[in-house]
């Protein structure tokens, strides 16, 4: 910079500005018209890039949504809670699930209120995406009743005494 001279920015040399073109004695009307055409072309490029961004975003949303499993929980079910502290560790014998917990209430926004299955109930509110359905352990009698299988008849001990003993 020199005192008394007009300051010329580096952008003036890189892009032809009105001031630079006036110094070169070019037609002002043509310069303004050329700049308006460049601005219009820039707007067109911007619109095309926005449309392309929207198309890519919709593709990404569809790709992501096809891998989401819809989980239906209802109160009274048991669930396991995913512990995200261990998501980066690779351990064969290390569990990543906490619980089981009993589902108390399911909210419309996907949140789920859980309670411990201990005698002293401790309630907590979690995101439903971090839950997995836990199937309650079934006793043998409940399993047989579920499939309508009759248990085998028991033979009284007195009738067994009269049977001949097989010889080997």
mmCIF file of C-alpha atoms in Angstrom:
data_model
loop_
_atom_site.group_PDB
_atom_site.id
_atom_site.type_symbol
_atom_site.label_atom_id
_atom_site.label_comp_id
_atom_site.label_asym_id
_atom_site.label_seq_id
_atom_site.Cartn_x
_atom_site.Cartn_y
_atom_site.Cartn_z
ATOM 1 C CA UNK A 1 0.000 0.000 0.000
ATOM 2 C CA UNK A 2 1.232 3.396 -0.906
ATOM 3 C CA UNK A 3 -0.220 6.540 0.608
ATOM 4 C CA UNK A 4 -2.452 8.400 -1.838
ATOM 5 C CA UNK A 5 -3.015 5.518 -4.292
ATOM 6 C CA UNK A 6 -6.184 3.466 -4.735
ATOM 7 C CA UNK A 7 -6.042 0.127 -2.985
ATOM 8 C CA UNK A 8 -6.186 -2.821 -5.383
ATOM 9 C CA UNK A 9 -7.181 -6.140 -3.867
ATOM 10 C CA UNK A 10 -5.907 -9.448 -5.186
ATOM 11 C CA UNK A 11 -9.429 -10.381 -6.162
ATOM 12 C CA UNK A 12 -9.421 -7.460 -8.617
ATOM 13 C CA UNK A 13 -6.713 -9.197 -10.605
ATOM 14 C CA UNK A 14 -8.262 -12.619 -10.374
ATOM 15 C CA UNK A 15 -11.846 -11.647 -11.256
ATOM 16 C CA UNK A 16 -12.590 -8.732 -13.490
ATOM 17 C CA UNK A 17 -14.451 -6.240 -11.320
ATOM 18 C CA UNK A 18 -16.149 -3.079 -12.498
ATOM 19 C CA UNK A 19 -13.388 -0.885 -11.118
ATOM 20 C CA UNK A 20 -10.687 -2.857 -12.923
ATOM 21 C CA UNK A 21 -12.641 -2.834 -16.174
ATOM 22 C CA UNK A 22 -13.256 0.904 -15.934
ATOM 23 C CA UNK A 23 -9.498 1.418 -15.574
ATOM 24 C CA UNK A 24 -9.058 -0.570 -18.787
ATOM 25 C CA UNK A 25 -11.649 1.700 -20.502
ATOM 26 C CA UNK A 26 -14.175 -1.053 -21.235
ATOM 27 C CA UNK A 27 -17.913 -0.517 -21.906
ATOM 28 C CA UNK A 28 -19.793 -0.217 -18.590
ATOM 29 C CA UNK A 29 -23.105 -1.422 -20.044
ATOM 30 C CA UNK A 30 -21.545 -4.621 -21.396
ATOM 31 C CA UNK A 31 -19.772 -5.219 -18.094
ATOM 32 C CA UNK A 32 -22.977 -4.953 -16.098
ATOM 33 C CA UNK A 33 -24.784 -7.217 -18.540
ATOM 34 C CA UNK A 34 -22.005 -9.834 -18.343
ATOM 35 C CA UNK A 35 -22.077 -9.756 -14.545
ATOM 36 C CA UNK A 36 -25.868 -10.220 -14.487
ATOM 37 C CA UNK A 37 -25.489 -13.217 -16.817
ATOM 38 C CA UNK A 38 -22.846 -14.681 -14.538
ATOM 39 C CA UNK A 39 -25.106 -14.202 -11.497
ATOM 40 C CA UNK A 40 -27.998 -15.877 -13.310
ATOM 41 C CA UNK A 41 -25.768 -18.803 -14.257
ATOM 42 C CA UNK A 42 -24.648 -19.029 -10.637
ATOM 43 C CA UNK A 43 -28.279 -19.166 -9.478
ATOM 44 C CA UNK A 44 -28.972 -22.000 -11.933
ATOM 45 C CA UNK A 45 -25.983 -23.951 -10.655
ATOM 46 C CA UNK A 46 -27.148 -23.386 -7.091
ATOM 47 C CA UNK A 47 -30.675 -24.660 -7.894
ATOM 48 C CA UNK A 48 -29.259 -27.760 -9.586
ATOM 49 C CA UNK A 49 -27.012 -28.482 -6.617
ATOM 50 C CA UNK A 50 -29.964 -28.114 -4.207
ATOM 51 C CA UNK A 51 -32.016 -30.546 -6.301
ATOM 52 C CA UNK A 52 -29.129 -33.004 -6.380
ATOM 53 C CA UNK A 53 -28.698 -32.695 -2.611
ATOM 54 C CA UNK A 54 -32.386 -33.415 -2.093
ATOM 55 C CA UNK A 55 -32.225 -36.517 -4.314
ATOM 56 C CA UNK A 56 -29.174 -37.824 -2.453
ATOM 57 C CA UNK A 57 -30.824 -37.122 0.908
ATOM 58 C CA UNK A 58 -33.967 -39.044 -0.077
ATOM 59 C CA UNK A 59 -31.857 -42.005 -1.228
ATOM 60 C CA UNK A 60 -29.961 -41.956 2.052
ATOM 61 C CA UNK A 61 -33.197 -41.842 4.062
ATOM 62 C CA UNK A 62 -34.655 -44.803 2.117
ATOM 63 C CA UNK A 63 -31.438 -46.810 2.566
ATOM 64 C CA UNK A 64 -31.368 -46.101 6.291
ATOM 65 C CA UNK A 65 -35.066 -46.841 6.846
ATOM 66 C CA UNK A 66 -34.922 -50.263 5.221
ATOM 67 C CA UNK A 67 -32.589 -51.489 7.969
ATOM 68 C CA UNK A 68 -34.766 -50.280 10.857
ATOM 69 C CA UNK A 69 -36.604 -53.092 12.584
ATOM 70 C CA UNK A 70 -39.982 -52.167 13.936
ATOM 71 C CA UNK A 71 -40.258 -53.346 17.503
ATOM 72 C CA UNK A 72 -43.602 -53.553 19.221
ATOM 73 C CA UNK A 73 -43.455 -53.482 22.988
ATOM 74 C CA UNK A 74 -46.391 -53.582 25.354
ATOM 75 C CA UNK A 75 -46.575 -53.153 29.080
ATOM 76 C CA UNK A 76 -45.913 -56.349 30.964
ATOM 77 C CA UNK A 77 -43.271 -57.617 28.512
ATOM 78 C CA UNK A 78 -39.703 -58.134 29.582
ATOM 79 C CA UNK A 79 -36.856 -56.403 27.768
ATOM 80 C CA UNK A 80 -33.068 -56.244 27.753
ATOM 81 C CA UNK A 81 -31.354 -52.841 27.633
ATOM 82 C CA UNK A 82 -28.312 -52.379 25.360
ATOM 83 C CA UNK A 83 -25.309 -51.018 27.234
ATOM 84 C CA UNK A 84 -23.528 -48.675 24.815
ATOM 85 C CA UNK A 85 -20.436 -48.415 27.023
ATOM 86 C CA UNK A 86 -19.164 -51.651 25.524
ATOM 87 C CA UNK A 87 -19.966 -50.973 21.857
ATOM 88 C CA UNK A 88 -16.280 -50.527 20.946
ATOM 89 C CA UNK A 89 -14.927 -53.496 22.886
ATOM 90 C CA UNK A 90 -14.616 -56.893 21.293
ATOM 91 C CA UNK A 91 -15.088 -59.528 23.952
ATOM 92 C CA UNK A 92 -16.375 -63.031 23.424
ATOM 93 C CA UNK A 93 -17.680 -63.477 26.920
ATOM 94 C CA UNK A 94 -18.628 -59.899 27.704
ATOM 95 C CA UNK A 95 -22.321 -59.163 27.563
ATOM 96 C CA UNK A 96 -23.592 -55.924 26.082
ATOM 97 C CA UNK A 97 -27.093 -56.237 27.516
ATOM 98 C CA UNK A 98 -28.479 -55.265 30.906
ATOM 99 C CA UNK A 99 -31.556 -56.672 32.491
ATOM 100 C CA UNK A 100 -34.095 -58.095 32.209
ATOM 101 C CA UNK A 101 -36.455 -55.235 32.942
ATOM 102 C CA UNK A 102 -40.230 -55.137 32.940
ATOM 103 C CA UNK A 103 -41.887 -52.668 30.572
ATOM 104 C CA UNK A 104 -44.229 -50.377 32.490
ATOM 105 C CA UNK A 105 -45.363 -47.977 29.783
ATOM 106 C CA UNK A 106 -44.651 -47.346 26.088
ATOM 107 C CA UNK A 107 -44.911 -43.763 24.840
ATOM 108 C CA UNK A 108 -45.791 -42.650 21.308
ATOM 109 C CA UNK A 109 -42.428 -40.996 20.672
ATOM 110 C CA UNK A 110 -40.580 -44.314 21.143
ATOM 111 C CA UNK A 111 -39.588 -43.824 24.767
ATOM 112 C CA UNK A 112 -40.185 -46.728 27.138
ATOM 113 C CA UNK A 113 -40.488 -46.696 30.915
ATOM 114 C CA UNK A 114 -38.827 -49.727 32.499
ATOM 115 C CA UNK A 115 -38.869 -51.143 35.999
ATOM 116 C CA UNK A 116 -36.554 -53.673 37.578
ATOM 117 C CA UNK A 117 -37.983 -57.112 38.299
ATOM 118 C CA UNK A 118 -36.667 -57.034 41.852
ATOM 119 C CA UNK A 119 -39.041 -56.691 44.807
ATOM 120 C CA UNK A 120 -37.950 -53.055 45.118
ATOM 121 C CA UNK A 121 -39.021 -51.472 41.814
ATOM 122 C CA UNK A 122 -36.625 -48.945 40.293
ATOM 123 C CA UNK A 123 -38.062 -47.129 37.278
ATOM 124 C CA UNK A 124 -36.094 -45.618 34.407
ATOM 125 C CA UNK A 125 -37.000 -44.015 31.093
ATOM 126 C CA UNK A 126 -35.041 -45.109 28.005
ATOM 127 C CA UNK A 127 -35.132 -44.906 24.227
ATOM 128 C CA UNK A 128 -36.983 -47.844 22.678
ATOM 129 C CA UNK A 129 -34.315 -48.388 20.012
ATOM 130 C CA UNK A 130 -31.885 -49.693 22.609
ATOM 131 C CA UNK A 131 -34.222 -52.443 23.792
ATOM 132 C CA UNK A 132 -34.504 -56.072 22.828
ATOM 133 C CA UNK A 133 -37.415 -58.318 23.696
ATOM 134 C CA UNK A 134 -36.595 -60.821 26.418
ATOM 135 C CA UNK A 135 -38.525 -64.062 26.516
ATOM 136 C CA UNK A 136 -39.391 -65.096 30.031
ATOM 137 C CA UNK A 137 -38.043 -68.450 31.146
ATOM 138 C CA UNK A 138 -40.687 -71.135 30.787
ATOM 139 C CA UNK A 139 -41.211 -74.043 33.144
ATOM 140 C CA UNK A 140 -41.763 -77.531 31.753
ATOM 141 C CA UNK A 141 -45.423 -77.546 32.771
ATOM 142 C CA UNK A 142 -46.060 -74.187 31.098
ATOM 143 C CA UNK A 143 -44.297 -75.401 27.950
ATOM 144 C CA UNK A 144 -46.450 -78.534 27.798
ATOM 145 C CA UNK A 145 -49.648 -76.537 28.369
ATOM 146 C CA UNK A 146 -48.678 -74.061 25.661
ATOM 147 C CA UNK A 147 -48.535 -76.781 22.998
ATOM 148 C CA UNK A 148 -51.426 -78.897 24.396
ATOM 149 C CA UNK A 149 -49.183 -81.882 24.957
ATOM 150 C CA UNK A 150 -50.434 -84.236 27.617
ATOM 151 C CA UNK A 151 -47.763 -85.277 30.083
ATOM 152 C CA UNK A 152 -46.963 -88.998 29.965
ATOM 153 C CA UNK A 153 -49.066 -91.039 32.379
ATOM 154 C CA UNK A 154 -47.297 -92.077 35.528
ATOM 155 C CA UNK A 155 -47.307 -95.746 36.406
ATOM 156 C CA UNK A 156 -48.048 -96.516 40.052
ATOM 157 C CA UNK A 157 -45.233 -98.222 41.902
ATOM 158 C CA UNK A 158 -47.455 -101.173 42.977
ATOM 159 C CA UNK A 159 -48.118 -102.276 39.373
ATOM 160 C CA UNK A 160 -44.413 -102.233 38.560
ATOM 161 C CA UNK A 161 -43.609 -104.778 41.289
ATOM 162 C CA UNK A 162 -45.560 -107.584 39.616
ATOM 163 C CA UNK A 163 -43.789 -107.322 36.241
ATOM 164 C CA UNK A 164 -41.130 -109.908 35.366
ATOM 165 C CA UNK A 165 -37.540 -108.689 35.421
ATOM 166 C CA UNK A 166 -35.834 -108.955 32.028
ATOM 167 C CA UNK A 167 -32.689 -111.127 31.974
ATOM 168 C CA UNK A 168 -29.668 -109.962 30.147
#
